[in-house]
mmCIF file of C-alpha atoms in Angstrom:
data_model
loop_
_atom_site.group_PDB
_atom_site.id
_atom_site.type_symbol
_atom_site.label_atom_id
_atom_site.label_comp_id
_atom_site.label_asym_id
_atom_site.label_seq_id
_atom_site.Cartn_x
_atom_site.Cartn_y
_atom_site.Cartn_z
ATOM 1 C CA MET X 1 -14.267 -3.012 -6.528
ATOM 2 C CA SER X 2 -17.122 -0.864 -7.048
ATOM 3 C CA THR X 3 -17.494 1.763 -9.616
ATOM 4 C CA LEU X 4 -18.515 4.390 -7.380
ATOM 5 C CA SER X 5 -15.858 3.631 -4.950
ATOM 6 C CA ALA X 6 -12.686 3.597 -7.235
ATOM 7 C CA ALA X 7 -14.026 6.686 -8.780
ATOM 8 C CA PHE X 8 -14.306 8.393 -5.551
ATOM 9 C CA VAL X 9 -10.451 7.242 -4.784
ATOM 10 C CA ARG X 10 -9.434 8.837 -7.982
ATOM 11 C CA LEU X 11 -11.561 11.862 -7.520
ATOM 12 C CA HIS X 12 -9.956 12.472 -4.031
ATOM 13 C CA ALA X 13 -6.357 11.119 -4.130
ATOM 14 C CA ARG X 14 -3.222 11.511 -6.559
ATOM 15 C CA LEU X 15 -1.343 8.790 -7.852
ATOM 16 C CA LEU X 16 2.310 9.575 -6.389
ATOM 17 C CA PRO X 17 5.647 8.067 -4.900
ATOM 18 C CA VAL X 18 5.540 6.879 -1.000
ATOM 19 C CA ALA X 19 7.865 9.171 0.519
ATOM 20 C CA PHE X 20 9.798 6.129 2.072
ATOM 21 C CA VAL X 21 9.390 3.825 -0.331
ATOM 22 C CA PRO X 22 9.273 5.685 -3.365
ATOM 23 C CA GLU X 23 9.431 2.276 -5.613
ATOM 24 C CA VAL X 24 5.839 2.010 -4.754
ATOM 25 C CA ARG X 25 2.871 4.851 -6.112
ATOM 26 C CA LEU X 26 -0.330 5.165 -4.245
ATOM 27 C CA HIS X 27 -3.529 7.100 -4.503
ATOM 28 C CA GLN X 28 -2.696 9.793 -1.782
ATOM 29 C CA ALA X 29 -5.152 12.277 -0.337
ATOM 30 C CA ASP X 30 -3.237 16.279 -0.096
ATOM 31 C CA GLU X 31 -5.310 17.365 2.906
ATOM 32 C CA PRO X 32 -6.615 15.067 5.592
ATOM 33 C CA ILE X 33 -9.199 16.896 7.553
ATOM 34 C CA GLY X 34 -11.440 17.786 4.345
ATOM 35 C CA LEU X 35 -11.508 14.328 3.177
ATOM 36 C CA TRP X 36 -12.083 12.776 6.691
ATOM 37 C CA GLU X 37 -15.231 15.065 6.953
ATOM 38 C CA LEU X 38 -16.684 13.987 3.311
ATOM 39 C CA THR X 39 -15.805 10.540 3.965
ATOM 40 C CA GLU X 40 -17.860 10.877 7.367
ATOM 41 C CA GLY X 41 -15.277 9.564 9.362
ATOM 42 C CA GLU X 42 -15.011 10.131 13.289
ATOM 43 C CA PHE X 43 -16.726 13.319 13.003
ATOM 44 C CA ARG X 44 -20.110 12.088 11.631
ATOM 45 C CA SER X 45 -20.720 8.284 11.835
ATOM 46 C CA ASP X 46 -19.328 5.016 12.677
ATOM 47 C CA ARG X 47 -17.797 4.657 9.280
ATOM 48 C CA PRO X 48 -14.088 4.150 9.395
ATOM 49 C CA PRO X 49 -11.707 7.364 8.457
ATOM 50 C CA PRO X 50 -9.901 7.163 5.536
ATOM 51 C CA PHE X 51 -6.712 5.424 6.233
ATOM 52 C CA TRP X 52 -6.425 4.323 2.779
ATOM 53 C CA ALA X 53 -5.969 7.530 1.361
ATOM 54 C CA PHE X 54 -2.459 8.091 3.369
ATOM 55 C CA ALA X 55 0.705 6.322 4.005
ATOM 56 C CA TRP X 56 1.127 5.624 7.555
ATOM 57 C CA ALA X 57 4.599 5.487 9.257
ATOM 58 C CA GLY X 58 3.958 1.635 10.394
ATOM 59 C CA GLY X 59 2.903 0.774 6.795
ATOM 60 C CA GLN X 60 6.048 2.756 5.478
ATOM 61 C CA GLY X 61 8.214 1.176 7.641
ATOM 62 C CA LEU X 62 7.029 -2.307 6.864
ATOM 63 C CA ALA X 63 7.162 -2.080 3.268
ATOM 64 C CA ARG X 64 10.712 -0.221 3.169
ATOM 65 C CA HIS X 65 11.440 -3.941 5.437
ATOM 66 C CA VAL X 66 9.964 -6.098 2.897
ATOM 67 C CA THR X 67 11.539 -4.223 -0.152
ATOM 68 C CA ASP X 68 14.689 -4.383 1.040
ATOM 69 C CA HIS X 69 14.189 -7.839 2.513
ATOM 70 C CA PRO X 70 12.367 -9.621 0.096
ATOM 71 C CA GLN X 71 13.502 -13.173 1.867
ATOM 72 C CA ALA X 72 10.644 -12.382 4.275
ATOM 73 C CA VAL X 73 8.011 -12.938 1.398
ATOM 74 C CA ALA X 74 9.357 -14.347 -1.754
ATOM 75 C CA GLY X 75 7.557 -17.757 -2.593
ATOM 76 C CA ARG X 76 4.862 -17.246 0.425
ATOM 77 C CA ARG X 77 1.378 -16.652 0.679
ATOM 78 C CA VAL X 78 0.701 -13.358 2.515
ATOM 79 C CA LEU X 79 -1.928 -11.608 4.122
ATOM 80 C CA ASP X 80 -1.904 -7.870 4.949
ATOM 81 C CA LEU X 81 -4.150 -7.185 7.718
ATOM 82 C CA ALA X 82 -6.037 -3.824 7.991
ATOM 83 C CA ALA X 83 -4.245 -2.971 4.604
ATOM 84 C CA GLY X 84 -5.285 0.607 4.342
ATOM 85 C CA SER X 85 -3.726 1.980 0.955
ATOM 86 C CA GLY X 86 -2.092 -1.506 0.322
ATOM 87 C CA LEU X 87 1.432 -0.215 0.628
ATOM 88 C CA VAL X 88 2.410 -2.906 2.335
ATOM 89 C CA ALA X 89 1.005 -5.797 0.208
ATOM 90 C CA ILE X 90 2.076 -4.048 -2.609
ATOM 91 C CA ALA X 91 5.581 -4.300 -1.205
ATOM 92 C CA ALA X 92 4.921 -7.787 -0.909
ATOM 93 C CA ALA X 93 3.916 -8.884 -4.366
ATOM 94 C CA ARG X 94 6.698 -6.875 -5.741
ATOM 95 C CA ALA X 95 9.112 -8.924 -3.566
ATOM 96 C CA GLY X 96 8.220 -11.877 -5.156
ATOM 97 C CA ALA X 97 5.222 -13.223 -2.579
ATOM 98 C CA ALA X 98 3.128 -16.109 -4.393
ATOM 99 C CA HIS X 99 -0.296 -14.895 -3.477
ATOM 100 C CA VAL X 100 -0.912 -11.664 -1.572
ATOM 101 C CA ARG X 101 -4.391 -11.143 -0.026
ATOM 102 C CA ALA X 102 -5.407 -7.800 1.565
ATOM 103 C CA VAL X 103 -8.202 -7.528 3.926
ATOM 104 C CA GLU X 104 -10.200 -4.176 4.920
ATOM 105 C CA VAL X 105 -13.324 -3.393 6.824
ATOM 106 C CA ASP X 106 -13.520 -0.357 4.460
ATOM 107 C CA GLU X 107 -15.111 -0.310 1.083
ATOM 108 C CA LEU X 108 -13.422 2.854 -0.168
ATOM 109 C CA ALA X 109 -9.943 1.075 1.168
ATOM 110 C CA VAL X 110 -10.662 -2.235 -1.160
ATOM 111 C CA ALA X 111 -11.120 -0.128 -3.746
ATOM 112 C CA ALA X 112 -7.695 1.899 -3.351
ATOM 113 C CA VAL X 113 -5.749 -1.231 -2.793
ATOM 114 C CA ALA X 114 -7.061 -2.495 -6.390
ATOM 115 C CA LEU X 115 -6.334 0.590 -8.004
ATOM 116 C CA ASN X 116 -2.961 0.796 -6.506
ATOM 117 C CA ALA X 117 -2.236 -2.588 -7.118
ATOM 118 C CA GLU X 118 -3.139 -1.737 -10.803
ATOM 119 C CA ALA X 119 -1.005 1.294 -11.133
ATOM 120 C CA ASN X 120 2.101 -0.741 -9.611
ATOM 121 C CA GLY X 121 1.623 -3.822 -12.163
ATOM 122 C CA VAL X 122 1.153 -6.210 -9.035
ATOM 123 C CA ARG X 123 -1.614 -8.782 -8.219
ATOM 124 C CA VAL X 124 -3.290 -8.341 -4.797
ATOM 125 C CA ASP X 125 -6.339 -9.834 -3.782
ATOM 126 C CA ALA X 126 -8.477 -7.466 -2.003
ATOM 127 C CA GLU X 127 -11.050 -8.318 0.118
ATOM 128 C CA LEU X 128 -13.685 -6.599 2.114
ATOM 129 C CA GLY X 129 -14.694 -7.774 5.707
ATOM 130 C CA ASP X 130 -13.642 -8.209 9.887
ATOM 131 C CA ILE X 131 -11.694 -11.541 9.968
ATOM 132 C CA LEU X 132 -10.142 -10.424 13.413
ATOM 133 C CA ASP X 133 -12.659 -12.923 15.219
ATOM 134 C CA GLY X 134 -11.210 -15.991 12.587
ATOM 135 C CA ASP X 135 -8.001 -17.161 11.424
ATOM 136 C CA SER X 136 -5.340 -16.087 8.744
ATOM 137 C CA GLY X 137 -6.470 -18.661 6.246
ATOM 138 C CA ASP X 138 -3.312 -20.579 4.286
ATOM 139 C CA ALA X 139 -0.853 -17.448 4.946
ATOM 140 C CA GLU X 140 2.652 -18.062 5.480
ATOM 141 C CA VAL X 141 3.334 -14.431 6.581
ATOM 142 C CA VAL X 142 1.000 -12.011 8.164
ATOM 143 C CA LEU X 143 1.951 -8.364 7.710
ATOM 144 C CA ALA X 144 0.424 -5.590 9.810
ATOM 145 C CA GLY X 145 1.156 -1.783 9.699
ATOM 146 C CA ASP X 146 0.018 0.967 12.042
ATOM 147 C CA VAL X 147 -2.628 -1.533 13.607
ATOM 148 C CA PHE X 148 -2.048 -0.869 17.498
ATOM 149 C CA TYR X 149 -3.588 2.556 17.859
ATOM 150 C CA SER X 150 -6.911 2.009 20.049
ATOM 151 C CA ALA X 151 -7.056 -0.144 23.223
ATOM 152 C CA ALA X 152 -10.156 -2.054 21.652
ATOM 153 C CA LEU X 153 -8.584 -2.669 18.573
ATOM 154 C CA ALA X 154 -5.361 -3.794 19.727
ATOM 155 C CA ASN X 155 -6.692 -6.524 21.897
ATOM 156 C CA ARG X 156 -8.354 -8.109 19.033
ATOM 157 C CA VAL X 157 -5.466 -7.692 16.397
ATOM 158 C CA LEU X 158 -3.023 -9.387 18.770
ATOM 159 C CA ARG X 159 -5.344 -12.200 19.369
ATOM 160 C CA PHE X 160 -5.589 -12.668 15.429
ATOM 161 C CA LEU X 161 -2.055 -12.102 14.925
ATOM 162 C CA LEU X 162 -0.994 -15.104 17.983
ATOM 163 C CA ARG X 163 -3.602 -17.286 16.095
ATOM 164 C CA ALA X 164 -1.711 -16.943 13.198
ATOM 165 C CA ALA X 165 1.792 -17.255 14.762
ATOM 166 C CA ARG X 166 0.517 -20.409 16.372
ATOM 167 C CA SER X 167 -0.238 -21.751 13.100
ATOM 168 C CA GLY X 168 2.917 -21.481 11.598
ATOM 169 C CA ALA X 169 3.146 -18.009 10.168
ATOM 170 C CA SER X 170 5.484 -15.550 10.166
ATOM 171 C CA VAL X 171 4.107 -12.200 11.930
ATOM 172 C CA LEU X 172 5.701 -8.922 11.041
ATOM 173 C CA VAL X 173 4.163 -5.493 12.609
ATOM 174 C CA GLY X 174 5.315 -1.760 11.451
ATOM 175 C CA ASP X 175 4.379 0.326 14.254
ATOM 176 C CA PRO X 176 5.653 3.942 14.961
ATOM 177 C CA GLY X 177 5.398 3.988 18.864
ATOM 178 C CA ARG X 178 1.666 3.739 19.097
ATOM 179 C CA ALA X 179 0.594 3.554 22.755
ATOM 180 C CA PHE X 180 -1.267 0.078 22.537
ATOM 181 C CA LEU X 181 1.520 -1.828 20.720
ATOM 182 C CA PRO X 182 2.087 -4.863 23.510
ATOM 183 C CA ARG X 183 6.059 -4.344 22.957
ATOM 184 C CA ASP X 184 6.905 -7.321 25.448
ATOM 185 C CA ARG X 185 5.346 -9.689 23.058
ATOM 186 C CA PHE X 186 7.611 -8.584 19.868
ATOM 187 C CA ASP X 187 11.109 -8.824 18.781
ATOM 188 C CA GLU X 188 12.639 -5.949 17.041
ATOM 189 C CA LEU X 189 13.578 -6.501 13.582
ATOM 190 C CA ALA X 190 14.592 -3.173 12.050
ATOM 191 C CA CYS X 191 14.077 0.590 12.776
ATOM 192 C CA TYR X 192 13.655 3.458 10.310
ATOM 193 C CA GLU X 193 12.896 7.358 10.253
ATOM 194 C CA VAL X 194 9.795 7.742 8.455
ATOM 195 C CA PRO X 195 8.750 11.162 6.757
ATOM 196 C CA VAL X 196 5.260 11.653 7.287
ATOM 197 C CA SER X 197 2.373 14.225 7.201
ATOM 198 C CA GLU X 198 2.522 16.411 9.721
ATOM 199 C CA ALA X 199 -1.047 17.512 9.449
ATOM 200 C CA LEU X 200 -1.756 13.780 10.713
ATOM 201 C CA GLU X 201 1.032 13.082 12.993
ATOM 202 C CA SER X 202 1.858 16.711 14.602
ATOM 203 C CA VAL X 203 5.573 15.959 13.126
ATOM 204 C CA ARG X 204 7.348 15.621 9.896
ATOM 205 C CA VAL X 205 9.147 12.099 11.064
ATOM 206 C CA LYS X 206 8.405 9.430 13.139
ATOM 207 C CA ARG X 207 10.828 6.888 14.294
ATOM 208 C CA THR X 208 8.971 3.419 13.187
ATOM 209 C CA THR X 209 9.983 -0.166 13.933
ATOM 210 C CA VAL X 210 9.454 -3.357 12.352
ATOM 211 C CA TRP X 211 8.842 -6.399 14.955
ATOM 212 C CA GLN X 212 8.259 -10.082 14.470
ATOM 213 C CA LEU X 213 5.777 -11.532 17.011
ATOM 214 C CA ARG X 214 6.792 -14.329 19.400
ATOM 215 C CA THR X 215 4.199 -16.854 20.426
ATOM 216 C CA ALA X 216 5.666 -17.426 23.887
ATOM 217 C CA ARG X 217 4.387 -15.265 26.893
ATOM 218 C CA PRO X 218 6.230 -12.640 28.420
ATOM 219 C CA LYS X 219 8.047 -13.927 31.600
ATOM 220 C CA ALA X 220 6.670 -12.294 34.887
ATOM 221 C CA ALA X 221 9.029 -9.833 36.511
ATOM 222 C CA GLY X 222 11.053 -10.936 39.609
#
């Protein structure tokens, strides 16, 4: 975690309880668009938007599920893919995971994960990098919140998650009905009504589902 990245996170986000998982506190931004422009998100460059600054619906639902069902991660090695703020990773650590690794492609997100883990008194190993063309390492559980929001990313994520599942990992995904979720590859575990930022989602509540990945291909119709 660079000093500059940590200072940026502290300057532009406040440490507040998460709406649907108040057991966890995160550095969260008050207003999305100004921060998006400031970090040179979709408006100016190829830098990723500040996913780290908000508690997205998929992550909130998945973190709630892990918090309420600690047996899903307790004593196991966990990977939080595309971790954003680190909400899901922190929930897993609080639920008793043996080791938690949170991976992100954005240096600011890595800083946010480290700061948020420290604020919640848990250990999370925050890592910068794109691992989607690789494997999940020694993870016994792979968690991914809100990762199916674009076609290109969804294809890469699904392939990664399938490799993880076929190597023996349990794969859980939190998703609020994003367009590119391949629902026929998953089994539903839980469904929640999650409060969200209206500025980000155009609604105040998103129905969010926690899914478990199946390794078998869906049967052809007919």
